[in-house]
Amino acid sequence: MKIILFITLLFSVSCAKISYVAEQGIGQLSLEWNGEDNEKVLMDPNVKEEHKEKIQKIEKYKDFFYKFYKKESTPIYGETTFLKQKAVSYLVIGSEKTNISPIMTSFPIAGSFPYLGFFKKKSAESYKKELEEKGLSTYMRPVLAYTTLNKLPFYDNIISSFFYYKEQQLAETIFHELIHTVFFVKDEVDFNESLADYFGRMTSYEYFNYTPEEKKKLKHRIESQTKLMQFVATMTSKLNSEYKRNKNISDIQAKEILDTFITSEFRVKAKELCDSLNLEKCWPLDHKWNNAKFAAFMTYSKEQSLLEKLHKKTNLPLKDFLFFLEKRYVEYEKSDADSFAQFLKTKENL
């Protein structure tokens, strides 16, 4: 997951945004200034061997990525920054209590975003409190990985928060972030995150070159997770329809609708679905859901099914599928379509 921070906007935004951008800019610069060349880190006897192994794996993932997609390599992940905290940043999303939709924040040049990311936990908590005082539903979570898209005068470093990922997760995360740096659609956070999630996962399968038996297990995992994501997406739409059906409701009434929906329908059906899929871990039951949490989920999964359907329809190898999307994006920029996602749906009859 994955937060895009910009430090070039300081003189073109409001006072509140100036403060935010300045703080995040300082945080980003700090990550760069405190980075050390990987070779030096790998030679340091004070660095844990398990961390050195993760750094070496990340370097291998990076090399594989650029060769696999035939992209020119960059100095990204050439240095490592050790944090004083577990998470590199904290993400905050707000939504109205009577409607599931993320509160958008716009920045000149950078575009609009359905969240704000903070390097300082206290700042994230302060912003979260500010949204709640405005009567909004909020969701905050720690972020272990993000990218600047390599648009800054620096290249992203490996950060110690990466080390909390297990091997499969780490590979998917690195491939996810690298995809952002080679293909990114302006003002379409939903699409970008869904695309990076999809390519991050699929690229990891290419990297590990799984056996037929392992692929069979992975196929079950993918199909199961897809069904769970579709379930949550369907439930989100249903809850939102319930809000809209009860026009002019108060926040208190909205909370009653949410609580009843979660207890009597969402959790019951989620358990039934997980049982039918023979899943030991049912992640929809592990979360505390509110409108902001549902909005966050939709931001990161909204276009997953579109990409899966399109990839299946084109029947292209993964590397060629990315090239296909790049060509379609060139066509989209010459069109009058409202979004790249909608352009693909119309162009490919999906």
Short mmCIF file of C-alpha atoms in Angstrom, two decimals:
data_model
loop_
_atom_site.label_atom_id
_atom_site.label_comp_id
_atom_site.label_asym_id
_atom_site.label_seq_id
_atom_site.Cartn_x
_atom_site.Cartn_y
_atom_site.Cartn_z
CA MET A 1 0.00 0.00 0.00
CA LYS A 2 1.21 2.78 -0.84
CA ILE A 3 1.34 6.58 -0.32
CA ILE A 4 2.43 9.21 -2.79
CA LEU A 5 3.96 12.29 -1.16
CA PHE A 6 4.86 15.45 -3.03
CA ILE A 7 7.19 18.25 -1.90
CA THR A 8 7.03 20.51 -4.95
CA LEU A 9 3.67 22.09 -4.18
CA LEU A 10 4.63 24.29 -1.24
CA PHE A 11 3.90 27.66 -2.81
CA SER A 12 0.66 26.84 -4.61
CA VAL A 13 -1.66 25.54 -1.89
CA SER A 14 -3.61 26.82 1.12
CA CYS A 15 -2.02 27.39 4.55
CA ALA A 16 -3.29 24.06 5.90
CA LYS A 17 -1.99 22.24 2.86
CA ILE A 18 1.32 24.12 3.03
CA SER A 19 1.78 22.81 6.56
CA TYR A 20 0.91 19.29 5.49
CA VAL A 21 3.11 19.29 2.38
CA ALA A 22 6.01 20.85 4.28
CA GLU A 23 5.86 18.22 7.02
CA GLN A 24 5.67 15.35 4.55
CA GLY A 25 8.44 16.91 2.48
CA ILE A 26 10.71 17.02 5.51
CA GLY A 27 9.80 13.42 6.28
CA GLN A 28 10.64 12.34 2.74
CA LEU A 29 13.94 14.20 2.77
CA SER A 30 14.77 12.56 6.09
CA LEU A 31 14.29 9.12 4.54
CA GLU A 32 16.71 10.07 1.78
CA TRP A 33 19.31 11.74 4.00
CA ASN A 34 19.40 8.80 6.41
CA GLY A 35 19.85 6.20 3.70
CA GLU A 36 23.08 4.23 3.36
CA ASP A 37 24.40 2.43 0.30
CA ASN A 38 23.33 -1.21 0.34
CA GLU A 39 26.88 -2.46 -0.07
CA LYS A 40 27.91 -0.59 3.07
CA VAL A 41 24.89 -1.89 4.99
CA LEU A 42 25.61 -5.47 3.92
CA MET A 43 29.18 -5.12 5.24
CA ASP A 44 28.06 -3.65 8.59
CA PRO A 45 28.48 -6.24 11.42
CA ASN A 46 25.87 -4.40 13.48
CA VAL A 47 23.09 -5.06 10.97
CA LYS A 48 21.12 -8.25 11.58
CA GLU A 49 21.72 -11.07 9.11
CA GLU A 50 17.98 -11.49 8.56
CA HIS A 51 17.80 -7.85 7.47
CA LYS A 52 20.76 -8.29 5.13
CA GLU A 53 18.98 -11.27 3.57
CA LYS A 54 15.88 -9.14 2.95
CA ILE A 55 17.99 -6.43 1.30
CA GLN A 56 19.61 -8.99 -0.98
CA LYS A 57 16.22 -10.42 -1.90
CA ILE A 58 14.87 -6.97 -2.72
CA GLU A 59 17.83 -6.38 -5.03
CA LYS A 60 17.04 -9.67 -6.78
CA TYR A 61 13.35 -8.75 -7.11
CA LYS A 62 14.31 -5.41 -8.61
CA ASP A 63 16.68 -6.98 -11.16
CA PHE A 64 14.06 -9.54 -12.12
CA PHE A 65 11.38 -6.87 -12.54
CA TYR A 66 13.33 -4.71 -14.98
CA LYS A 67 14.54 -7.68 -17.03
CA PHE A 68 11.13 -9.35 -17.08
CA TYR A 69 9.29 -6.23 -18.29
CA LYS A 70 12.23 -5.04 -20.42
CA LYS A 71 12.39 -1.69 -18.67
CA GLU A 72 15.50 0.38 -18.11
CA SER A 73 16.77 -0.11 -14.58
CA THR A 74 17.10 2.85 -12.17
CA PRO A 75 19.01 3.42 -8.90
CA ILE A 76 15.79 2.78 -6.93
CA TYR A 77 16.34 0.66 -3.78
CA GLY A 78 20.09 1.20 -3.99
CA GLU A 79 20.18 2.50 -0.41
CA THR A 80 18.59 1.41 2.86
CA THR A 81 17.03 3.60 5.55
CA PHE A 82 16.47 2.25 9.05
CA LEU A 83 13.44 3.76 10.78
CA LYS A 84 12.95 4.46 14.47
CA GLN A 85 9.40 3.08 14.23
CA LYS A 86 7.78 0.04 12.63
CA ALA A 87 5.68 1.85 10.02
CA VAL A 88 7.10 4.32 7.54
CA SER A 89 3.88 6.34 7.60
CA TYR A 90 0.22 6.33 8.57
CA LEU A 91 -2.72 6.58 6.20
CA VAL A 92 -5.98 8.30 7.11
CA ILE A 93 -9.22 8.06 5.15
CA GLY A 94 -12.45 9.91 5.94
CA SER A 95 -16.00 9.31 4.75
CA GLU A 96 -19.43 10.72 5.50
CA LYS A 97 -21.42 8.58 7.91
CA THR A 98 -24.43 8.57 5.60
CA ASN A 99 -22.54 7.71 2.41
CA ILE A 100 -19.59 5.45 1.63
CA SER A 101 -17.25 7.67 -0.33
CA PRO A 102 -13.73 8.83 0.59
CA ILE A 103 -13.18 12.52 1.24
CA MET A 104 -10.95 13.75 -1.58
CA THR A 105 -8.04 16.13 -1.10
CA SER A 106 -6.66 17.94 -4.13
CA PHE A 107 -3.18 19.30 -4.79
CA PRO A 108 -2.02 21.33 -7.80
CA ILE A 109 0.00 19.21 -10.26
CA ALA A 110 -0.28 16.05 -8.14
CA GLY A 111 -4.05 15.68 -8.49
CA SER A 112 -6.69 14.39 -6.07
CA PHE A 113 -6.33 11.67 -3.45
CA PRO A 114 -8.86 9.75 -1.31
CA TYR A 115 -6.48 9.70 1.66
CA LEU A 116 -3.63 11.55 3.33
CA GLY A 117 -0.42 9.92 4.49
CA PHE A 118 1.68 11.12 7.43
CA PHE A 119 5.21 10.24 8.47
CA LYS A 120 4.39 11.24 12.06
CA LYS A 121 1.82 9.12 13.86
CA LYS A 122 0.77 12.07 16.04
CA SER A 123 0.00 14.13 12.94
CA ALA A 124 -2.11 11.29 11.53
CA GLU A 125 -4.00 10.99 14.81
CA SER A 126 -4.52 14.75 14.88
CA TYR A 127 -5.93 14.73 11.32
CA LYS A 128 -8.12 11.74 12.17
CA LYS A 129 -9.49 13.65 15.18
CA GLU A 130 -10.08 16.71 13.00
CA LEU A 131 -12.18 14.65 10.57
CA GLU A 132 -14.15 13.08 13.41
CA GLU A 133 -14.89 16.52 14.87
CA LYS A 134 -16.42 17.35 11.48
CA GLY A 135 -18.75 14.37 11.92
CA LEU A 136 -16.93 12.03 9.54
CA SER A 137 -16.24 8.32 9.77
CA THR A 138 -12.49 7.61 9.85
CA TYR A 139 -10.03 4.81 9.25
CA MET A 140 -6.31 4.92 10.03
CA ARG A 141 -3.70 2.28 9.41
CA PRO A 142 0.11 1.93 9.44
CA VAL A 143 1.87 1.79 6.08
CA LEU A 144 4.95 -0.38 5.58
CA ALA A 145 5.64 0.55 1.94
CA TYR A 146 5.01 3.41 -0.48
CA THR A 147 6.55 5.05 -3.53
CA THR A 148 7.29 8.58 -4.70
CA LEU A 149 7.01 7.28 -8.30
CA ASN A 150 10.65 8.38 -8.63
CA LYS A 151 9.35 11.83 -9.55
CA LEU A 152 11.37 13.55 -6.84
CA PRO A 153 15.06 14.45 -7.21
CA PHE A 154 15.73 11.18 -5.38
CA TYR A 155 15.17 7.47 -5.82
CA ASP A 156 13.22 5.51 -3.23
CA ASN A 157 15.25 3.67 -0.62
CA ILE A 158 14.67 0.28 0.91
CA ILE A 159 13.13 1.06 4.29
CA SER A 160 13.32 -1.15 7.36
CA SER A 161 9.52 -1.47 7.49
CA PHE A 162 9.89 -3.79 4.46
CA PHE A 163 11.60 -6.31 6.72
CA TYR A 164 8.33 -7.18 8.47
CA TYR A 165 7.04 -8.84 5.30
CA LYS A 166 7.49 -12.56 4.74
CA GLU A 167 9.12 -13.64 1.47
CA GLN A 168 5.96 -13.91 -0.68
CA GLN A 169 4.55 -10.65 0.74
CA LEU A 170 7.87 -8.88 0.28
CA ALA A 171 8.12 -9.90 -3.37
CA GLU A 172 4.55 -8.80 -4.09
CA THR A 173 5.16 -5.50 -2.30
CA ILE A 174 8.34 -4.67 -4.20
CA PHE A 175 6.78 -5.60 -7.54
CA HIS A 176 3.69 -3.54 -6.58
CA GLU A 177 5.77 -0.43 -5.89
CA LEU A 178 7.93 -0.88 -8.99
CA ILE A 179 4.84 -1.11 -11.21
CA HIS A 180 3.82 2.32 -9.91
CA THR A 181 7.11 3.72 -11.21
CA VAL A 182 6.65 2.47 -14.78
CA PHE A 183 2.88 2.82 -15.25
CA PHE A 184 0.74 5.36 -13.43
CA VAL A 185 -2.57 6.97 -14.41
CA LYS A 186 -3.04 10.51 -13.10
CA ASP A 187 -6.05 11.10 -10.83
CA GLU A 188 -7.10 7.43 -10.78
CA VAL A 189 -5.89 6.13 -7.43
CA ASP A 190 -8.40 3.25 -7.46
CA PHE A 191 -7.14 1.98 -10.80
CA ASN A 192 -3.45 2.47 -9.96
CA GLU A 193 -3.69 0.56 -6.70
CA SER A 194 -5.72 -2.26 -8.21
CA LEU A 195 -3.29 -2.53 -11.12
CA ALA A 196 -0.25 -2.56 -8.82
CA ASP A 197 -1.87 -5.18 -6.59
CA TYR A 198 -2.67 -7.37 -9.58
CA PHE A 199 0.73 -7.07 -11.25
CA GLY A 200 2.53 -7.32 -7.92
CA ARG A 201 0.86 -10.65 -7.22
CA MET A 202 1.16 -12.04 -10.74
CA THR A 203 4.80 -10.97 -11.10
CA SER A 204 5.66 -12.75 -7.88
CA TYR A 205 4.21 -15.95 -9.33
CA GLU A 206 6.48 -15.53 -12.36
CA TYR A 207 9.48 -14.91 -10.12
CA PHE A 208 9.05 -17.94 -7.87
CA ASN A 209 8.27 -20.27 -10.82
CA TYR A 210 5.97 -22.46 -8.76
CA THR A 211 5.48 -26.19 -9.31
CA PRO A 212 2.14 -27.47 -10.68
CA GLU A 213 1.04 -28.43 -7.16
CA GLU A 214 2.01 -25.02 -5.78
CA LYS A 215 0.21 -23.32 -8.67
CA LYS A 216 -2.90 -25.35 -7.86
CA LYS A 217 -2.83 -24.10 -4.27
CA LEU A 218 -2.19 -20.55 -5.44
CA LYS A 219 -5.07 -20.77 -7.87
CA HIS A 220 -7.36 -21.75 -5.00
CA ARG A 221 -5.98 -18.89 -2.95
CA ILE A 222 -6.53 -16.38 -5.77
CA GLU A 223 -10.06 -17.59 -6.49
CA SER A 224 -10.92 -17.54 -2.78
CA GLN A 225 -9.54 -14.06 -2.25
CA THR A 226 -11.30 -12.81 -5.38
CA LYS A 227 -14.61 -14.14 -4.08
CA LEU A 228 -14.03 -12.50 -0.69
CA MET A 229 -13.17 -9.19 -2.33
CA GLN A 230 -16.24 -9.40 -4.56
CA PHE A 231 -18.30 -10.20 -1.48
CA VAL A 232 -17.05 -7.12 0.39
CA ALA A 233 -17.57 -4.96 -2.71
CA THR A 234 -21.14 -6.24 -3.06
CA MET A 235 -21.81 -5.67 0.64
CA THR A 236 -20.37 -2.15 0.39
CA SER A 237 -22.71 -1.29 -2.47
CA LYS A 238 -25.65 -2.79 -0.61
CA LEU A 239 -24.93 -0.79 2.53
CA ASN A 240 -24.53 2.39 0.51
CA SER A 241 -27.87 1.72 -1.19
CA GLU A 242 -29.43 1.34 2.25
CA TYR A 243 -28.13 4.76 3.23
CA LYS A 244 -29.48 6.32 0.04
CA ARG A 245 -32.84 4.60 0.42
CA ASN A 246 -33.26 6.27 3.81
CA LYS A 247 -33.00 9.87 2.68
CA ASN A 248 -32.10 12.72 5.04
CA ILE A 249 -31.10 10.38 7.86
CA SER A 250 -29.11 11.59 10.85
CA ASP A 251 -25.67 10.30 11.82
CA ILE A 252 -27.28 8.40 14.70
CA GLN A 253 -29.72 6.68 12.33
CA ALA A 254 -26.85 5.93 9.96
CA LYS A 255 -24.93 4.27 12.80
CA GLU A 256 -27.94 2.11 13.60
CA ILE A 257 -28.15 1.04 9.95
CA LEU A 258 -24.41 0.26 9.91
CA ASP A 259 -24.45 -1.72 13.18
CA THR A 260 -27.47 -3.77 12.13
CA PHE A 261 -25.99 -4.43 8.71
CA ILE A 262 -22.60 -5.54 10.11
CA THR A 263 -24.08 -7.78 12.81
CA SER A 264 -27.07 -9.31 11.05
CA GLU A 265 -25.86 -9.55 7.46
CA PHE A 266 -22.20 -8.80 6.75
CA ARG A 267 -20.58 -10.98 9.42
CA VAL A 268 -23.09 -13.81 8.99
CA LYS A 269 -22.63 -14.03 5.22
CA ALA A 270 -18.86 -13.57 5.46
CA LYS A 271 -18.60 -16.58 7.76
CA GLU A 272 -20.82 -18.65 5.47
CA LEU A 273 -18.64 -17.77 2.47
CA CYS A 274 -15.38 -18.55 4.28
CA ASP A 275 -16.77 -21.88 5.48
CA SER A 276 -17.83 -22.78 1.94
CA LEU A 277 -14.31 -21.98 0.71
CA ASN A 278 -12.71 -23.99 3.52
CA LEU A 279 -10.66 -21.02 4.67
CA GLU A 280 -8.99 -21.12 8.07
CA LYS A 281 -8.51 -17.35 8.10
CA CYS A 282 -11.52 -15.23 7.21
CA TRP A 283 -10.12 -11.71 6.97
CA PRO A 284 -13.47 -9.86 6.58
CA LEU A 285 -14.28 -11.02 10.13
CA ASP A 286 -10.96 -9.75 11.50
CA HIS A 287 -11.67 -6.10 10.76
CA LYS A 288 -13.77 -3.47 12.48
CA TRP A 289 -15.80 -2.03 9.62
CA ASN A 290 -17.20 1.47 9.23
CA ASN A 291 -17.84 3.70 6.22
CA ALA A 292 -14.23 4.89 6.02
CA LYS A 293 -12.94 1.31 6.19
CA PHE A 294 -15.33 0.27 3.40
CA ALA A 295 -14.22 3.31 1.37
CA ALA A 296 -10.56 2.33 1.88
CA PHE A 297 -11.28 -1.19 0.71
CA MET A 298 -12.96 0.07 -2.45
CA THR A 299 -10.01 2.36 -3.19
CA TYR A 300 -7.59 -0.58 -3.25
CA SER A 301 -9.74 -3.22 -4.91
CA LYS A 302 -12.27 -1.44 -7.10
CA GLU A 303 -10.73 -2.33 -10.48
CA GLN A 304 -9.28 -5.76 -9.61
CA SER A 305 -12.05 -7.64 -11.41
CA LEU A 306 -11.66 -5.41 -14.49
CA LEU A 307 -7.98 -6.26 -14.80
CA GLU A 308 -8.55 -9.96 -14.22
CA LYS A 309 -11.29 -10.09 -16.86
CA LEU A 310 -9.23 -8.09 -19.34
CA HIS A 311 -6.12 -10.21 -18.83
CA LYS A 312 -8.16 -13.36 -19.30
CA LYS A 313 -9.83 -11.96 -22.40
CA THR A 314 -6.57 -10.90 -24.07
CA ASN A 315 -4.91 -14.19 -23.07
CA LEU A 316 -1.56 -12.41 -23.18
CA PRO A 317 1.59 -13.30 -21.22
CA LEU A 318 1.94 -10.99 -18.22
CA LYS A 319 4.73 -8.84 -19.71
CA ASP A 320 2.73 -8.40 -22.93
CA PHE A 321 -0.39 -7.53 -20.94
CA LEU A 322 1.43 -4.57 -19.40
CA PHE A 323 2.56 -3.46 -22.86
CA PHE A 324 -1.05 -3.81 -24.04
CA LEU A 325 -2.24 -1.51 -21.23
CA GLU A 326 0.47 1.03 -22.05
CA LYS A 327 -0.70 1.18 -25.67
CA ARG A 328 -4.31 1.53 -24.59
CA TYR A 329 -3.30 4.38 -22.29
CA VAL A 330 -1.78 6.28 -25.22
CA GLU A 331 -5.12 5.88 -27.01
CA TYR A 332 -7.00 6.98 -23.92
CA GLU A 333 -5.02 10.21 -23.62
CA LYS A 334 -6.18 11.14 -27.12
CA SER A 335 -9.81 10.34 -26.32
CA ASP A 336 -12.49 12.25 -24.41
CA ALA A 337 -13.20 9.40 -21.97
CA ASP A 338 -13.72 10.37 -18.32
CA SER A 339 -11.31 7.77 -16.96
CA PHE A 340 -8.87 5.15 -18.18
CA ALA A 341 -10.81 2.42 -16.37
CA GLN A 342 -14.01 3.42 -18.18
CA PHE A 343 -12.12 3.68 -21.47
CA LEU A 344 -10.94 0.08 -21.08
CA LYS A 345 -14.42 -1.16 -20.22
CA THR A 346 -15.89 0.51 -23.30
CA LYS A 347 -13.01 -0.32 -25.66
CA GLU A 348 -12.91 -3.99 -24.64
CA ASN A 349 -16.66 -4.46 -24.13
CA LEU A 350 -16.29 -5.43 -20.48
#
